[in-house]
Amino acid sequence: MESIYYVLSWACHRKCKHCYDDRFRPYVRDALESVVVEGEQAYARIIANLPERMTYRDLDARNAQGEPEEKIGRIVLSGGDVLVDPVRTRILYPAMEAITRKYRDQGGVRIIVQTTGDLVTPEILDDLLARGMWMISISGMDDYHVGLEGDKKLPLVAHLKDLFARRGIRKSGYHAPVMGWADEEGPVYDMFGANGEEWIGALWPRGRSWLNGLSKATFSDNFCNGWSGGLHFLDHGHAGSEVSIEPNGDVYPCCLKSASPLGNLQQEALVDILDSLAGHPAFEAINMGHPERMGLSFGWDTETFYEKSMRENPKGEIQGHLCFGCDAFHREVLSKVIADLRAQRLSEKGVRSYAG
Ligand code: SF4
Ligand code: SF4
């Protein structure tokens, strides 16, 4: 697999108005303990059910024998903010150690720690490096993050660059979202945010971004057909493959989250779930980055899909987006298909399942 986006916990120290999931927010006392325990109890099983090797074959890069090169894939550990206490000590650190152990003798893995930026300290950076961090991805560099608007972010950027330089963490030669990171040696850093020129600049029509009427996404913004979307999610042996995982192990073809998870990694191996979906026309359409074609075999022509993709936004305007059609198709058709496939997998003898 080239990339896995793993949300370790819903806890965050911020409640940004543009956030793509309203579960990312501050939690206190029992509520904080509850979201921490959710991720803490799940990570070991989830990691055990990830692919045996986190490598992928790049068909465009050939070795001396003319075979596709095997490259090292990435696991992005994200929140919320994974540096929030006690997510950092009770989930992030042990998860990094478990991932490093699992892939040390299996071709390796690139661990990316994604964080807003303002919680980074020298001690935390040292802890992350000691646990094999390949990249720190600073994701809060935009005007939506309170206190980081415009030039207000510059002191933080300068401070972080100084911390990184003192530890030999170089600026990545690439900028998210890209393929080909496997070729770069760490430790490196990258900084991005929800800025107009970024691939997420239109804001996903999800979570608080949608509820606050901030997403400007239209049909032209086919997020499915790129990184973070459903593109290539089934192609787990090859370049471009990516899935996202929630703290409880639910797995999705995209970071935007389809309306039903494909399965749960506390119960089943990721590869078994993906292989059971390969060849199914709806999932193949998502895999091709063309969600409008997911219902063709079920009586949903593309015009029907586009009609179902219209939704009234909180400002009272009609807004069209392919992810809404995907949501509707899941509600009306695909969620039942997913549930049936899952029941079939679990009932079949010989299906690998860590939970047994
Ligand atoms: S955008 Fe990032 S920092 Fe802001 S609430 Fe969401 S996860 Fe937290
Ligand atoms: S169309 Fe569906 S599968 Fe594709 S990115 Fe949107 S929610 Fe995910």
mmCIF file of C-alpha atoms in Angstrom, residues 102-348:
data_model
loop_
_atom_site.group_PDB
_atom_site.id
_atom_site.type_symbol
_atom_site.label_atom_id
_atom_site.label_comp_id
_atom_site.label_asym_id
_atom_site.label_seq_id
_atom_site.Cartn_x
_atom_site.Cartn_y
_atom_site.Cartn_z
ATOM 1 C CA LYS A 102 5.818 -4.667 12.539
ATOM 2 C CA TYR A 103 7.626 -3.383 9.449
ATOM 3 C CA ARG A 104 11.266 -3.337 10.618
ATOM 4 C CA ASP A 105 12.042 -6.653 8.897
ATOM 5 C CA GLN A 106 9.321 -6.404 6.253
ATOM 6 C CA GLY A 107 10.721 -3.754 3.933
ATOM 7 C CA GLY A 108 10.186 -0.769 6.233
ATOM 8 C CA VAL A 109 7.611 2.015 6.459
ATOM 9 C CA ARG A 110 7.562 5.823 6.424
ATOM 10 C CA ILE A 111 5.772 7.225 9.493
ATOM 11 C CA ILE A 112 4.292 10.696 9.052
ATOM 12 C CA VAL A 113 3.060 12.554 12.121
ATOM 13 C CA GLN A 114 0.498 15.172 11.146
ATOM 14 C CA THR A 115 -0.110 17.998 13.611
ATOM 15 C CA THR A 116 -1.405 21.554 13.618
ATOM 16 C CA GLY A 117 2.024 22.925 14.566
ATOM 17 C CA ASP A 118 1.464 24.908 17.753
ATOM 18 C CA LEU A 119 1.856 21.934 20.122
ATOM 19 C CA VAL A 120 5.344 20.972 18.907
ATOM 20 C CA THR A 121 8.075 21.280 21.563
ATOM 21 C CA PRO A 122 11.765 20.286 21.502
ATOM 22 C CA GLU A 123 11.061 17.365 23.844
ATOM 23 C CA ILE A 124 8.173 16.083 21.731
ATOM 24 C CA LEU A 125 10.258 16.311 18.555
ATOM 25 C CA ASP A 126 12.997 14.252 20.208
ATOM 26 C CA ASP A 127 10.405 11.679 21.327
ATOM 27 C CA LEU A 128 9.013 11.436 17.780
ATOM 28 C CA LEU A 129 12.454 11.053 16.208
ATOM 29 C CA ALA A 130 13.367 8.365 18.739
ATOM 30 C CA ARG A 131 10.265 6.433 17.599
ATOM 31 C CA GLY A 132 11.151 6.508 13.938
ATOM 32 C CA MET A 133 9.251 9.526 12.598
ATOM 33 C CA TRP A 134 10.133 10.025 8.929
ATOM 34 C CA MET A 135 8.164 13.234 8.383
ATOM 35 C CA ILE A 136 6.384 15.804 10.506
ATOM 36 C CA SER A 137 3.539 17.304 8.497
ATOM 37 C CA ILE A 138 2.408 20.693 9.804
ATOM 38 C CA SER A 139 -1.185 21.062 8.671
ATOM 39 C CA GLY A 140 -2.485 24.227 10.343
ATOM 40 C CA MET A 141 -0.872 26.879 8.171
ATOM 41 C CA ASP A 142 -3.974 28.738 7.017
ATOM 42 C CA ASP A 143 -6.256 31.627 7.981
ATOM 43 C CA TYR A 144 -8.927 29.327 9.470
ATOM 44 C CA HIS A 145 -6.771 28.377 12.441
ATOM 45 C CA VAL A 146 -7.390 31.002 15.111
ATOM 46 C CA GLY A 147 -4.179 32.839 15.944
ATOM 47 C CA LEU A 148 -2.463 31.768 12.714
ATOM 48 C CA GLU A 149 -4.232 34.135 10.324
ATOM 49 C CA GLY A 150 -2.077 35.947 7.770
ATOM 50 C CA ASP A 151 1.291 37.050 9.110
ATOM 51 C CA LYS A 152 0.386 35.886 12.608
ATOM 52 C CA LYS A 153 1.630 32.421 11.645
ATOM 53 C CA LEU A 154 5.120 33.674 10.741
ATOM 54 C CA PRO A 155 6.622 33.531 14.274
ATOM 55 C CA LEU A 156 5.393 29.932 14.644
ATOM 56 C CA VAL A 157 6.781 29.014 11.221
ATOM 57 C CA ALA A 158 10.170 30.538 12.128
ATOM 58 C CA HIS A 159 10.173 28.791 15.517
ATOM 59 C CA LEU A 160 9.358 25.410 13.967
ATOM 60 C CA LYS A 161 11.989 25.794 11.247
ATOM 61 C CA ASP A 162 14.564 26.536 13.927
ATOM 62 C CA LEU A 163 13.532 23.468 15.957
ATOM 63 C CA PHE A 164 13.681 21.304 12.842
ATOM 64 C CA ALA A 165 17.072 22.639 11.718
ATOM 65 C CA ARG A 166 18.599 21.915 15.127
ATOM 66 C CA ARG A 167 17.561 18.267 14.745
ATOM 67 C CA GLY A 168 18.525 17.784 11.114
ATOM 68 C CA ILE A 169 14.908 17.681 9.938
ATOM 69 C CA ARG A 170 15.069 19.014 6.386
ATOM 70 C CA LYS A 171 12.316 20.597 4.317
ATOM 71 C CA SER A 172 10.780 17.976 2.083
ATOM 72 C CA GLY A 173 11.482 18.397 -1.608
ATOM 73 C CA TYR A 174 7.825 17.592 -2.240
ATOM 74 C CA HIS A 175 4.590 19.180 -1.108
ATOM 75 C CA ALA A 176 1.396 17.303 -0.231
ATOM 76 C CA PRO A 177 -0.317 15.646 -1.989
ATOM 77 C CA VAL A 178 2.282 13.890 -4.132
ATOM 78 C CA MET A 179 3.447 10.490 -5.160
ATOM 79 C CA GLY A 180 7.109 9.637 -5.086
ATOM 80 C CA TRP A 181 7.830 10.536 -1.472
ATOM 81 C CA ALA A 182 9.224 7.058 -1.036
ATOM 82 C CA ASP A 183 12.394 8.248 -2.747
ATOM 83 C CA GLU A 184 13.159 10.846 -0.092
ATOM 84 C CA GLU A 185 15.196 10.042 3.007
ATOM 85 C CA GLY A 186 13.979 11.445 6.326
ATOM 86 C CA PRO A 187 13.613 13.067 8.651
ATOM 87 C CA VAL A 188 11.828 15.780 6.715
ATOM 88 C CA TYR A 189 9.032 18.282 7.277
ATOM 89 C CA ASP A 190 6.216 19.749 5.208
ATOM 90 C CA MET A 191 3.809 22.590 5.957
ATOM 91 C CA PHE A 192 0.393 23.145 4.421
ATOM 92 C CA GLY A 193 -3.090 24.417 5.199
ATOM 93 C CA ALA A 194 -6.527 24.962 3.730
ATOM 94 C CA ASN A 195 -5.378 27.761 1.451
ATOM 95 C CA GLY A 196 -6.939 28.589 -1.889
ATOM 96 C CA GLU A 197 -4.055 27.197 -3.912
ATOM 97 C CA GLU A 198 -3.945 23.876 -2.023
ATOM 98 C CA TRP A 199 -5.777 20.760 -3.165
ATOM 99 C CA ILE A 200 -8.179 21.105 -0.232
ATOM 100 C CA GLY A 201 -8.630 24.854 -0.737
ATOM 101 C CA ALA A 202 -12.323 24.609 -1.731
ATOM 102 C CA LEU A 203 -12.910 22.762 1.573
ATOM 103 C CA TRP A 204 -14.551 19.359 1.688
ATOM 104 C CA PRO A 205 -18.350 19.565 2.072
ATOM 105 C CA ARG A 206 -18.154 17.674 5.331
ATOM 106 C CA GLY A 207 -18.353 18.332 9.092
ATOM 107 C CA ARG A 208 -18.170 21.919 10.347
ATOM 108 C CA SER A 209 -16.969 23.132 6.960
ATOM 109 C CA TRP A 210 -20.376 22.157 5.581
ATOM 110 C CA LEU A 211 -22.400 23.127 8.647
ATOM 111 C CA ASN A 212 -20.824 26.599 8.633
ATOM 112 C CA GLY A 213 -21.466 27.092 4.927
ATOM 113 C CA LEU A 214 -17.743 27.396 4.158
ATOM 114 C CA SER A 215 -17.258 24.712 1.521
ATOM 115 C CA LYS A 216 -17.142 26.174 -1.971
ATOM 116 C CA ALA A 217 -16.820 22.730 -3.538
ATOM 117 C CA THR A 218 -18.729 22.125 -6.757
ATOM 118 C CA PHE A 219 -18.993 19.292 -9.287
ATOM 119 C CA SER A 220 -15.663 20.499 -10.677
ATOM 120 C CA ASP A 221 -13.994 19.649 -7.382
ATOM 121 C CA ASN A 222 -13.953 15.880 -7.789
ATOM 122 C CA PHE A 223 -12.053 15.116 -4.593
ATOM 123 C CA CYS A 224 -12.623 11.420 -5.250
ATOM 124 C CA ASN A 225 -10.270 11.539 -8.215
ATOM 125 C CA GLY A 226 -7.056 12.286 -6.324
ATOM 126 C CA TRP A 227 -5.162 11.887 -3.069
ATOM 127 C CA SER A 228 -7.465 11.689 -0.046
ATOM 128 C CA GLY A 229 -10.243 10.539 -2.376
ATOM 129 C CA GLY A 230 -11.240 7.054 -3.467
ATOM 130 C CA LEU A 231 -8.828 6.901 -6.418
ATOM 131 C CA HIS A 232 -6.842 3.625 -6.441
ATOM 132 C CA PHE A 233 -8.012 2.601 -2.971
ATOM 133 C CA LEU A 234 -8.393 -1.019 -4.140
ATOM 134 C CA ASP A 235 -4.940 -1.221 -5.757
ATOM 135 C CA HIS A 236 -3.156 -2.050 -2.521
ATOM 136 C CA GLY A 237 -0.088 -3.499 -4.185
ATOM 137 C CA HIS A 238 0.574 -0.510 -6.404
ATOM 138 C CA ALA A 239 1.449 3.184 -6.443
ATOM 139 C CA GLY A 240 -1.430 5.523 -5.662
ATOM 140 C CA SER A 241 -3.221 3.215 -3.227
ATOM 141 C CA GLU A 242 -4.581 4.849 -0.090
ATOM 142 C CA VAL A 243 -7.324 4.256 2.513
ATOM 143 C CA SER A 244 -8.322 6.057 5.691
ATOM 144 C CA ILE A 245 -8.981 4.586 9.124
ATOM 145 C CA GLU A 246 -10.970 5.954 12.055
ATOM 146 C CA PRO A 247 -9.975 5.509 15.730
ATOM 147 C CA ASN A 248 -12.253 2.473 16.172
ATOM 148 C CA GLY A 249 -10.826 0.727 13.102
ATOM 149 C CA ASP A 250 -13.542 1.581 10.604
ATOM 150 C CA VAL A 251 -11.916 1.821 7.183
ATOM 151 C CA TYR A 252 -12.960 4.041 4.248
ATOM 152 C CA PRO A 253 -11.859 4.469 0.643
ATOM 153 C CA CYS A 254 -11.278 8.173 1.234
ATOM 154 C CA CYS A 255 -10.506 10.736 3.936
ATOM 155 C CA LEU A 256 -13.820 12.461 3.231
ATOM 156 C CA LYS A 257 -15.517 9.289 4.507
ATOM 157 C CA SER A 258 -18.112 7.489 2.452
ATOM 158 C CA ALA A 259 -21.457 7.035 4.211
ATOM 159 C CA SER A 260 -20.659 3.494 5.397
ATOM 160 C CA PRO A 261 -17.279 2.056 6.381
ATOM 161 C CA LEU A 262 -16.000 -0.777 4.185
ATOM 162 C CA GLY A 263 -15.222 -2.898 7.246
ATOM 163 C CA ASN A 264 -13.476 -2.718 10.592
ATOM 164 C CA LEU A 265 -9.798 -3.394 11.207
ATOM 165 C CA GLN A 266 -10.358 -4.634 14.732
ATOM 166 C CA GLN A 267 -12.182 -7.559 13.144
ATOM 167 C CA GLU A 268 -10.581 -8.153 9.748
ATOM 168 C CA ALA A 269 -7.383 -7.723 7.773
ATOM 169 C CA LEU A 270 -7.365 -4.683 5.478
ATOM 170 C CA VAL A 271 -6.246 -6.680 2.444
ATOM 171 C CA ASP A 272 -9.097 -9.177 2.901
ATOM 172 C CA ILE A 273 -11.638 -6.352 2.983
ATOM 173 C CA LEU A 274 -10.231 -4.665 -0.130
ATOM 174 C CA ASP A 275 -9.894 -7.905 -2.099
ATOM 175 C CA SER A 276 -13.529 -8.762 -1.384
ATOM 176 C CA LEU A 277 -14.609 -5.490 -3.040
ATOM 177 C CA ALA A 278 -12.380 -5.730 -6.131
ATOM 178 C CA GLY A 279 -14.352 -6.328 -9.303
ATOM 179 C CA HIS A 280 -17.591 -4.979 -7.870
ATOM 180 C CA PRO A 281 -18.785 -2.233 -10.241
ATOM 181 C CA ALA A 282 -19.620 0.331 -7.549
ATOM 182 C CA PHE A 283 -16.250 0.028 -5.817
ATOM 183 C CA GLU A 284 -14.385 -0.092 -9.121
ATOM 184 C CA ALA A 285 -16.038 3.230 -10.088
ATOM 185 C CA ILE A 286 -14.799 4.787 -6.843
ATOM 186 C CA ASN A 287 -11.393 3.216 -7.468
ATOM 187 C CA MET A 288 -11.305 4.978 -10.850
ATOM 188 C CA GLY A 289 -12.178 8.336 -9.267
ATOM 189 C CA HIS A 290 -15.550 8.391 -11.037
ATOM 190 C CA PRO A 291 -18.165 8.116 -8.291
ATOM 191 C CA GLU A 292 -20.896 9.252 -10.714
ATOM 192 C CA ARG A 293 -20.625 5.800 -12.333
ATOM 193 C CA MET A 294 -20.959 3.764 -9.124
ATOM 194 C CA GLY A 295 -24.656 3.073 -9.634
ATOM 195 C CA LEU A 296 -24.706 2.127 -13.328
ATOM 196 C CA SER A 297 -25.266 -1.548 -12.547
ATOM 197 C CA PHE A 298 -28.028 -0.704 -10.092
ATOM 198 C CA GLY A 299 -30.267 1.456 -12.276
ATOM 199 C CA TRP A 300 -28.623 4.735 -11.328
ATOM 200 C CA ASP A 301 -27.437 6.322 -14.574
ATOM 201 C CA THR A 302 -25.126 9.298 -14.266
ATOM 202 C CA GLU A 303 -27.992 11.791 -14.624
ATOM 203 C CA THR A 304 -29.728 10.180 -11.660
ATOM 204 C CA PHE A 305 -26.475 10.355 -9.715
ATOM 205 C CA TYR A 306 -26.054 14.054 -10.521
ATOM 206 C CA GLU A 307 -29.632 14.771 -9.432
ATOM 207 C CA LYS A 308 -29.009 12.964 -6.159
ATOM 208 C CA SER A 309 -25.844 15.035 -5.727
ATOM 209 C CA MET A 310 -27.775 18.272 -5.095
ATOM 210 C CA ARG A 311 -28.223 19.395 -1.516
ATOM 211 C CA GLU A 312 -29.384 22.581 0.200
ATOM 212 C CA ASN A 313 -26.522 24.092 2.142
ATOM 213 C CA PRO A 314 -26.910 25.871 5.505
ATOM 214 C CA LYS A 315 -27.084 29.209 3.674
ATOM 215 C CA GLY A 316 -30.220 28.025 1.877
ATOM 216 C CA GLU A 317 -28.471 27.643 -1.488
ATOM 217 C CA ILE A 318 -28.552 24.513 -3.636
ATOM 218 C CA GLN A 319 -25.033 23.084 -3.891
ATOM 219 C CA GLY A 320 -24.027 20.125 -6.018
ATOM 220 C CA HIS A 321 -21.184 17.768 -5.204
ATOM 221 C CA LEU A 322 -20.315 14.194 -6.176
ATOM 222 C CA CYS A 323 -19.820 13.154 -2.543
ATOM 223 C CA PHE A 324 -23.513 13.904 -1.901
ATOM 224 C CA GLY A 325 -24.504 11.538 -4.695
ATOM 225 C CA CYS A 326 -22.160 8.973 -3.157
ATOM 226 C CA ASP A 327 -23.847 9.472 0.230
ATOM 227 C CA ALA A 328 -27.286 9.009 -1.332
ATOM 228 C CA PHE A 329 -26.213 5.882 -3.207
ATOM 229 C CA HIS A 330 -24.850 4.415 -0.003
ATOM 230 C CA ARG A 331 -28.064 5.188 1.860
ATOM 231 C CA GLU A 332 -30.280 3.707 -0.832
ATOM 232 C CA VAL A 333 -28.152 0.848 -2.200
ATOM 233 C CA LEU A 334 -24.516 0.355 -1.258
ATOM 234 C CA SER A 335 -24.652 0.204 2.547
ATOM 235 C CA LYS A 336 -26.667 -3.009 2.299
ATOM 236 C CA VAL A 337 -24.189 -4.438 -0.239
ATOM 237 C CA ILE A 338 -21.307 -3.601 2.113
ATOM 238 C CA ALA A 339 -23.082 -5.212 5.070
ATOM 239 C CA ASP A 340 -23.774 -8.381 3.051
ATOM 240 C CA LEU A 341 -20.174 -8.633 1.825
ATOM 241 C CA ARG A 342 -18.896 -8.132 5.343
ATOM 242 C CA ALA A 343 -21.186 -10.830 6.751
ATOM 243 C CA GLN A 344 -20.066 -13.176 3.970
ATOM 244 C CA ARG A 345 -16.375 -12.532 4.674
ATOM 245 C CA LEU A 346 -16.784 -13.082 8.381
ATOM 246 C CA SER A 347 -18.698 -16.295 7.885
ATOM 247 C CA GLU A 348 -16.236 -17.783 5.420
#
